[in-house]
Tab-separated table of C-alpha atoms in Angstrom:
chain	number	residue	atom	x	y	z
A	24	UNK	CA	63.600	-127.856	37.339
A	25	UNK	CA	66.057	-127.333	40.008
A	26	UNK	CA	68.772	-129.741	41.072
A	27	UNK	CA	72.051	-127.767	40.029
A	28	UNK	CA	75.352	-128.010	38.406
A	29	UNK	CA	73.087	-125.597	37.985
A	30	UNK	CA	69.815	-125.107	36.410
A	31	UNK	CA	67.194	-122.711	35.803
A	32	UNK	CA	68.455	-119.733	37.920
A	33	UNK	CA	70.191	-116.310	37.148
A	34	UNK	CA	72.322	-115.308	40.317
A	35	UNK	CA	74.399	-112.368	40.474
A	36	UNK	CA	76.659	-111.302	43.210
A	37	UNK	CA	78.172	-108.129	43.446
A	38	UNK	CA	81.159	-106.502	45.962
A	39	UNK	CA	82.840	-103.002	45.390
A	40	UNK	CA	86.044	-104.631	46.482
A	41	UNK	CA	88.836	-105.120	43.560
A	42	UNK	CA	89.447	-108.773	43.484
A	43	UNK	CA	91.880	-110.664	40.792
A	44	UNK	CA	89.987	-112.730	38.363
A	45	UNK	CA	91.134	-116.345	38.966
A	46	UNK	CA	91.290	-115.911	42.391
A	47	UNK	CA	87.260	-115.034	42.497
A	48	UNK	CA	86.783	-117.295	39.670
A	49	UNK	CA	88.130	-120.037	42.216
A	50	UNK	CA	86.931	-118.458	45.076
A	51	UNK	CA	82.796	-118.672	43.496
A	52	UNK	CA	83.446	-122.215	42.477
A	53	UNK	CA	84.027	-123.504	46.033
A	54	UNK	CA	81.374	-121.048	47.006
A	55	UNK	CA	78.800	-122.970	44.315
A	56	UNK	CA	79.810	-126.255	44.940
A	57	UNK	CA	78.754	-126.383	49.035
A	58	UNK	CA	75.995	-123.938	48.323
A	59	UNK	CA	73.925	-123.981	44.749
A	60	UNK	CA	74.894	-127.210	44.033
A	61	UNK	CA	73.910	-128.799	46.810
A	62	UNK	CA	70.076	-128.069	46.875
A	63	UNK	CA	67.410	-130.550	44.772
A	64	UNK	CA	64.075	-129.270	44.073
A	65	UNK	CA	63.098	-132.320	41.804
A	66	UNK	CA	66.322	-133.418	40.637
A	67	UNK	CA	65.555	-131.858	37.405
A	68	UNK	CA	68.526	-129.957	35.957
A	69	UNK	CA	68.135	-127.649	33.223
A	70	UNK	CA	69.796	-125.924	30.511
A	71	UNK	CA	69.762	-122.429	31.201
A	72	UNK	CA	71.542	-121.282	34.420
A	73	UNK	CA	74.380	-118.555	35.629
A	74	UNK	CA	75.773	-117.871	38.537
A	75	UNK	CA	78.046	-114.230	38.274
A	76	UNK	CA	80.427	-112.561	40.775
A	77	UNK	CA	80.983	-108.656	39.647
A	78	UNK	CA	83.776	-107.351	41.993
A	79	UNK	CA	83.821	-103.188	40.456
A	80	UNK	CA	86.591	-102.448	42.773
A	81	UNK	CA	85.315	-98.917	43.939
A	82	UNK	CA	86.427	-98.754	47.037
A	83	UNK	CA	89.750	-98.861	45.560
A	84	UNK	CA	91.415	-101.296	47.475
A	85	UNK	CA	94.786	-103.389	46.356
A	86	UNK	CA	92.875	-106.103	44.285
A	87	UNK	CA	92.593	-109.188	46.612
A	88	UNK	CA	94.174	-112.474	45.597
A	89	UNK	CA	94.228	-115.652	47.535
A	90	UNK	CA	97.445	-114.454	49.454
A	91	UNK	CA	96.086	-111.262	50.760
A	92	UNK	CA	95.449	-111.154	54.457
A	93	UNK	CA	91.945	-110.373	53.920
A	94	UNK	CA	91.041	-113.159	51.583
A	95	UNK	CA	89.248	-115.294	53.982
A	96	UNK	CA	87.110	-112.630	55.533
A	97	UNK	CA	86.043	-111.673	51.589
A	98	UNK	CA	85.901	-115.707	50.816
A	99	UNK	CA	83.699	-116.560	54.054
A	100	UNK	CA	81.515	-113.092	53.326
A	101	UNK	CA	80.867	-114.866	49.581
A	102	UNK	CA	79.983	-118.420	50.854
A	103	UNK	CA	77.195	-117.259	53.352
A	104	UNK	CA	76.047	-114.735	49.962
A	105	UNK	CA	75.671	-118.065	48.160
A	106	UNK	CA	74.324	-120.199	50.632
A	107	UNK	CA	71.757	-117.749	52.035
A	108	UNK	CA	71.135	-117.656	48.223
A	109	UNK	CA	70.492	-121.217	47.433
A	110	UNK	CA	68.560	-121.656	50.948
A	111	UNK	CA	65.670	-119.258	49.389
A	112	UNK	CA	65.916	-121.020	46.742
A	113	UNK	CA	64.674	-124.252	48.282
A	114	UNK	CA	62.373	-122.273	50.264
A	115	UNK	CA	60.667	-121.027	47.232
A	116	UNK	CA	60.795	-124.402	45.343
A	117	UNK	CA	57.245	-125.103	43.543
A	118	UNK	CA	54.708	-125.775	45.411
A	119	UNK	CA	57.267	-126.677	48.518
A	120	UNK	CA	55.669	-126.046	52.301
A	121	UNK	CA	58.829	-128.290	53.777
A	122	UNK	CA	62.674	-127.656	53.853
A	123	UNK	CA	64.055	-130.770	54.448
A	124	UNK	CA	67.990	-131.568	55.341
A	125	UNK	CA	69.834	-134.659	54.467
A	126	UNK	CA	72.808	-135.227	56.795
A	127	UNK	CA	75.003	-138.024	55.900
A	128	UNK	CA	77.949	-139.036	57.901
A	129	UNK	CA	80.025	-142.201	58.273
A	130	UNK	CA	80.683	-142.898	54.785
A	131	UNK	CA	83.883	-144.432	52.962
A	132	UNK	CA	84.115	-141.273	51.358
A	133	UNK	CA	82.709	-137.662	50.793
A	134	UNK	CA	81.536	-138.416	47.426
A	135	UNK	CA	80.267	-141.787	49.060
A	136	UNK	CA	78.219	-139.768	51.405
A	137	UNK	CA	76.668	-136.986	48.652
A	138	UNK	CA	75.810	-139.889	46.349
A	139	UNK	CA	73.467	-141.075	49.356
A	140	UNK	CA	72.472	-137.739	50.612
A	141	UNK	CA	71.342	-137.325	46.562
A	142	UNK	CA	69.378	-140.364	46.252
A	143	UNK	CA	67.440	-139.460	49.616
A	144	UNK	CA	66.865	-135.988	48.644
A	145	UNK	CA	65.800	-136.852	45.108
A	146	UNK	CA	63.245	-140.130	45.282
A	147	UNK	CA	59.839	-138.921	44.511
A	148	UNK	CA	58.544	-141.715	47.257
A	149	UNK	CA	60.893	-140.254	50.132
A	150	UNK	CA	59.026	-136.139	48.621
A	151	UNK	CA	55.975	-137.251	48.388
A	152	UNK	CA	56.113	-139.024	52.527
A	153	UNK	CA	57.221	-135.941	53.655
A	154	UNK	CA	54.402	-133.539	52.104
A	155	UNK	CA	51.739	-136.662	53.936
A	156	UNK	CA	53.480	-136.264	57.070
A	157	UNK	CA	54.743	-140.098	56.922
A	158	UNK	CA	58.247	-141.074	58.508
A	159	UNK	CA	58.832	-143.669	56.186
A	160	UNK	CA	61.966	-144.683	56.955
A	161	UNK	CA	62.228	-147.649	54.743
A	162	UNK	CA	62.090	-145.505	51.932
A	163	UNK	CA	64.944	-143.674	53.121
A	164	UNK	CA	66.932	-147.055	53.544
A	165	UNK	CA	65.694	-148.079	49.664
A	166	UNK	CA	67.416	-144.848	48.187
A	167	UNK	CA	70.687	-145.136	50.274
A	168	UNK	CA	70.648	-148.841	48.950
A	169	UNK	CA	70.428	-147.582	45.283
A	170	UNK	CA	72.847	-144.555	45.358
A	171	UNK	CA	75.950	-146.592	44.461
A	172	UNK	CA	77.503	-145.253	47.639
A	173	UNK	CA	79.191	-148.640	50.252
A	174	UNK	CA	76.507	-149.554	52.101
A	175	UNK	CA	76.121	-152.221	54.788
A	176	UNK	CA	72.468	-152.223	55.891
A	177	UNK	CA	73.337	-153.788	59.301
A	178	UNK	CA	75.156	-150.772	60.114
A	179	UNK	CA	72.722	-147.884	59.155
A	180	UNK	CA	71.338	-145.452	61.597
A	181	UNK	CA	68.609	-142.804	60.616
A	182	UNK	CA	67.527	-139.907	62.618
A	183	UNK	CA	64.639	-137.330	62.577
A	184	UNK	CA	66.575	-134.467	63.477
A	185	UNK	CA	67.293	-135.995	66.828
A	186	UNK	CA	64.485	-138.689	67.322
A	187	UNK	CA	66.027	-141.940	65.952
A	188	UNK	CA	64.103	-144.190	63.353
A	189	UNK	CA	66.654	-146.714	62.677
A	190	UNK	CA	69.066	-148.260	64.450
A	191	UNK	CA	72.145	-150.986	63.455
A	192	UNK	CA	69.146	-151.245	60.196
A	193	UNK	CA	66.844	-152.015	62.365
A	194	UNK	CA	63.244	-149.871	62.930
A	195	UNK	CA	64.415	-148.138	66.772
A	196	UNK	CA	61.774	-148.555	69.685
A	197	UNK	CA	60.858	-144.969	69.251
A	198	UNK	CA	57.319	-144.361	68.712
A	199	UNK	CA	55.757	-143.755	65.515
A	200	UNK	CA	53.893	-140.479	66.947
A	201	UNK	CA	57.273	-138.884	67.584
A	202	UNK	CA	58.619	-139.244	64.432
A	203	UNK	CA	55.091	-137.809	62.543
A	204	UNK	CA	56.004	-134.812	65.195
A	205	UNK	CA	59.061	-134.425	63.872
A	206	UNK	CA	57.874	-134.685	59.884
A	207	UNK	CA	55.032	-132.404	60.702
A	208	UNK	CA	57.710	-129.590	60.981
A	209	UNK	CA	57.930	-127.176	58.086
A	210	UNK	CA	61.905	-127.462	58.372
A	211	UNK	CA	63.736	-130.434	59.531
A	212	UNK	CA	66.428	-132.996	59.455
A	213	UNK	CA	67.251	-136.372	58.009
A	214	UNK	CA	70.259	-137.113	59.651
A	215	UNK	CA	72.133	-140.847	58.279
A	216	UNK	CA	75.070	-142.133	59.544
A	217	UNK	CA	76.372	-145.429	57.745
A	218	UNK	CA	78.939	-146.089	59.825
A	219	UNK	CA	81.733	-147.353	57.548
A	220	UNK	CA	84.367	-144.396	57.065
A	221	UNK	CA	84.459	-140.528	57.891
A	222	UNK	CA	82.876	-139.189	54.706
A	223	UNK	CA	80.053	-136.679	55.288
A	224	UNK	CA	77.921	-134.516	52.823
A	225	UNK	CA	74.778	-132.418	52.952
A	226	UNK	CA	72.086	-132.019	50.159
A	227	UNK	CA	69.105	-129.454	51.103
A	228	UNK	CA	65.844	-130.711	49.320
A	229	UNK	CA	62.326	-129.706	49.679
A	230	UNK	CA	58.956	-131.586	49.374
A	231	UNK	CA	56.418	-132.545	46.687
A	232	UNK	CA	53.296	-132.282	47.052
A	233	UNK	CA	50.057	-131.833	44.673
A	234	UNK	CA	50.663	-128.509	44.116
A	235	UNK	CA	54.104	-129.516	42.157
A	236	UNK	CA	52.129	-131.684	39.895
A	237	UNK	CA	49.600	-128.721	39.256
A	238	UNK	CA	51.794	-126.103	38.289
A	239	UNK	CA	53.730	-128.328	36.095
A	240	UNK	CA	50.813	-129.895	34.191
């Protein structure tokens, strides 16, 4: 169950550096937000999840606020922390043998775009092609359709990382055979441009395969 804001997972992040409370309260919220929250196992969120930053301040340093002049090094050092975090967490996701990206770009707005990028990342039919090593690209065009984000279908464009499937919402004259190559990978990209505005989001999801269904029986 795995599709944060955040759920079932204990994280805890520690630095020796002294760092003012609201400014690392504020500083591990934008850190979640582009990192934790943006993975989907199942789209399952749970009840019982924590995400702590312990700064101990040992090394004795003037406490760091958002005005210090080394705030962004200690800001960017926390983001990768989180993201490399969340990344093994998609890894590891049950019964998972695929890490799959969802790029999406061109949309009236960023929420536009993660509301998209959700809906791809989340269907159970888009999962379930991946772990059969089908490049079903009208599934992909279904959950975009649903998401509630401005869609014109004459407009869409879907890559496999760089091996286009659709075109203007049309199926491209790419081969099928090089988009299987491309879904065979154990890590890829689904990258989705809908061409209306300059909103862009990313949502890292994994597949679903039997497996999932037997550990959760």
């Amino acid at each position: 169950m795995i599709e944060p804001n955040m759920a079932t997972m204990l994280s805890y992040i520690t630095t020796d550096a002294a760092v003012e409370q609201p400014a690392l309260q504020a500083a591990l919220k934008k850190a979640v937000d582009s990192s934790f929250n943006r993975i989907s196992i199942d789209g399952d969120q749970s009840t019982n999840d924590t995400v702590l930053a312990l700064a101990n301040g040992t090394v004795k340093n003037k406490p760091l606020s958002e005005d210090s002049t080394e705030w962004n090094v200690f800001f960017q050092a926390l983001k990768k922390v989180c993201f490399e975090l969340a990344m093994m967490i998609v890894h590891d996701g049950e019964g998972a043998d695929k890490f799959v990206t969802v790029n999406v770009a061109g949309a009236a707005s960023d929420g536009d775009a993660e509301l998209a990028a959700r809906a791809v990342a989340n269907s159970l039919l888009n999962k379930t092609a991946w772990a059969g090593t089908h490049p079903d690209w009208g599934r992909i065009m279904d959950s975009i359709g649903y998401s509630k984000a401005q869609v014109d279908e004459n407009l869409v464009s879907i890559h496999y990382d760089g091996v286009q499937a659709v075109a203007d919402g049309m199926r491209s004259e790419i081969p099928q055979e090089e988009l299987i190559k491309v879904v065979s990978q154990s890590d890829f990209a689904i990258n989705i441009d809908l061409h209306i505005g300059e909103g862009k989001a990313t949502v890292y999801t994994c597949n679903c395969t039997e497996e999932y269904v037997r550990i959760n029986f």
